PDB file of C-alpha atoms in Angstrom:
ATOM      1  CA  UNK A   1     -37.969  84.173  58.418  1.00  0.00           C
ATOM      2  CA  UNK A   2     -39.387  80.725  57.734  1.00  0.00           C
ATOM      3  CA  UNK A   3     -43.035  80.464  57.438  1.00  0.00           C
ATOM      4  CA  UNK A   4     -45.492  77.650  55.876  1.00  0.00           C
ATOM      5  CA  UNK A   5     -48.318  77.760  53.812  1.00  0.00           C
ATOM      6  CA  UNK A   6     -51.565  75.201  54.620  1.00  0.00           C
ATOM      7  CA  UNK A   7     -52.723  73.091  51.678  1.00  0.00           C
ATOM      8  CA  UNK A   8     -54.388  69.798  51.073  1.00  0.00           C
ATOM      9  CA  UNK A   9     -53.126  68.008  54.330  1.00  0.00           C
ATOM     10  CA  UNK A  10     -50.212  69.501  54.562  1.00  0.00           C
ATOM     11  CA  UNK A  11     -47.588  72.388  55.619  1.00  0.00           C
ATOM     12  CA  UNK A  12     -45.338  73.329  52.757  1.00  0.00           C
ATOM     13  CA  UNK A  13     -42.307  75.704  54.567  1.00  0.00           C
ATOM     14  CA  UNK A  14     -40.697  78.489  52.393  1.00  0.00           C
ATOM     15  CA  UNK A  15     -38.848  81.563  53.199  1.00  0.00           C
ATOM     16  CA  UNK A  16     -39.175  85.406  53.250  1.00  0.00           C
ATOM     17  CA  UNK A  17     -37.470  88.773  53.674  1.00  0.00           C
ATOM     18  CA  UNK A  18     -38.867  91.086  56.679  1.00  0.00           C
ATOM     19  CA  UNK A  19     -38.366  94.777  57.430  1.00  0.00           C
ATOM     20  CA  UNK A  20     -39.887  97.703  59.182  1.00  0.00           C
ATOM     21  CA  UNK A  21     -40.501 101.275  57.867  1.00  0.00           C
ATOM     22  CA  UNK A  22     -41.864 102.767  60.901  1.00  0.00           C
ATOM     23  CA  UNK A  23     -44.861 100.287  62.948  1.00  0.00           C
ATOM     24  CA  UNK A  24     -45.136  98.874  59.431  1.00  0.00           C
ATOM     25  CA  UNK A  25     -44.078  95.505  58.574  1.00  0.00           C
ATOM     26  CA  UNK A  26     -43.407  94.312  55.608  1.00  0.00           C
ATOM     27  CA  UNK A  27     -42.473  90.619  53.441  1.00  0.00           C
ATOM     28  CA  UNK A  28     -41.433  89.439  50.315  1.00  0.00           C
ATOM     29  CA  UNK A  29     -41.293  85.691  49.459  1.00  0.00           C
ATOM     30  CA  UNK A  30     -37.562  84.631  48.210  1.00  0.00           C
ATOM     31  CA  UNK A  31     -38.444  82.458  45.146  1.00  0.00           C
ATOM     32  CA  UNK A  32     -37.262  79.469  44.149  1.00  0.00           C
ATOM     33  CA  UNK A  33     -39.119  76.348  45.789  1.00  0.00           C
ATOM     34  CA  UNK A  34     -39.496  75.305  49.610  1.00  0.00           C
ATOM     35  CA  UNK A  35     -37.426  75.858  53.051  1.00  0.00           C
ATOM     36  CA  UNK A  36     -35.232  72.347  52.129  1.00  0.00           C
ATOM     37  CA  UNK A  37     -34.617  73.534  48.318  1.00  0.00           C
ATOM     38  CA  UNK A  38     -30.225  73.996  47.528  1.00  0.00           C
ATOM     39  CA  UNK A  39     -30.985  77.486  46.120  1.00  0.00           C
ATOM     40  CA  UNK A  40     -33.317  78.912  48.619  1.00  0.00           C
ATOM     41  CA  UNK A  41     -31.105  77.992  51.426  1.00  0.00           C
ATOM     42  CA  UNK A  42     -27.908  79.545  49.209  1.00  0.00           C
ATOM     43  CA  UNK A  43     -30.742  82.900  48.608  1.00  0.00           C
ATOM     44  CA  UNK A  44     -31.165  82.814  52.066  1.00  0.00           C
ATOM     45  CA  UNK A  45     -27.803  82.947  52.950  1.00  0.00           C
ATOM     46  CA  UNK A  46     -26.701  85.895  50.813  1.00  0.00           C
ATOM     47  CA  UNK A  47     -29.779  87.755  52.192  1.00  0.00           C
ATOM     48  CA  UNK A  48     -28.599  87.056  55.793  1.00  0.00           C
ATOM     49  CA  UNK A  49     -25.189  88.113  54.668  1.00  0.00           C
ATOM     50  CA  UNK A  50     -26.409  91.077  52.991  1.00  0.00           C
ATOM     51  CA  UNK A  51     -28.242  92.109  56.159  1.00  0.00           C
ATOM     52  CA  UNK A  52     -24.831  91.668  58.256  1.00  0.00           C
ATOM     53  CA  UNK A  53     -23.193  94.035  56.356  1.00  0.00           C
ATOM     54  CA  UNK A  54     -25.810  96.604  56.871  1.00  0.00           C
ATOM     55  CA  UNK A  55     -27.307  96.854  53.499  1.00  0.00           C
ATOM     56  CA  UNK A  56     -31.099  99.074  53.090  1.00  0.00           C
ATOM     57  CA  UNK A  57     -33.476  97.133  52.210  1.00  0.00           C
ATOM     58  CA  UNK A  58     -34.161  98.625  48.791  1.00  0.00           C
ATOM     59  CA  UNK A  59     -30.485  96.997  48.323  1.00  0.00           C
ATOM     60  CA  UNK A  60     -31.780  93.917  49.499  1.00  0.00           C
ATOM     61  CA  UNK A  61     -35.227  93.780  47.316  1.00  0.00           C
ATOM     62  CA  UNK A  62     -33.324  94.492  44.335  1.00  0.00           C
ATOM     63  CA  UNK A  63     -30.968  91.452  44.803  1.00  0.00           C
ATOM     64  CA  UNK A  64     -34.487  89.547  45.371  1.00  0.00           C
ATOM     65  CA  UNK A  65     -35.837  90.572  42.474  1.00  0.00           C
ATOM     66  CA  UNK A  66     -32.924  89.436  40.424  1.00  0.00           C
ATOM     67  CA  UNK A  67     -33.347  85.689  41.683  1.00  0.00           C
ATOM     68  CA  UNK A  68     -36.802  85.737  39.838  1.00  0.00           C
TER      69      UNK A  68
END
């Protein structure tokens, strides 16, 4: 999901990973700059891809933490 961040004047948009265990949700912020950065649009997209196929997300946060 997209979501933005408040500071000075200003929203600054950047993405992040959501999942449920349960009632519980939980995030984790795919690095690498804001929502109209190249290579967090290409992150994004294997993510999304990732999810398609039907991968756990302890899969997913692994490939996450590998983009850091």
């Amino acid at each position: 999901e997209e979501y933005w961040v408040k500071r000075g004047n200003g929203k600054h948009y950047y993405y992040r990973y959501c999942w449920m265990v349960g009632r519980k949700k939980y995030r984790r912020h795919i690095p690498g700059g804001n929502s109209s950065s190249p290579l967090v649009i290409y992150r994004k997209q294997d993510i999304e891809q990732e999810i398609l196929i039907g991968r756990p997300p302890i899969k997913i946060l692994e490939l996450i933490s590998q983009f850091k």
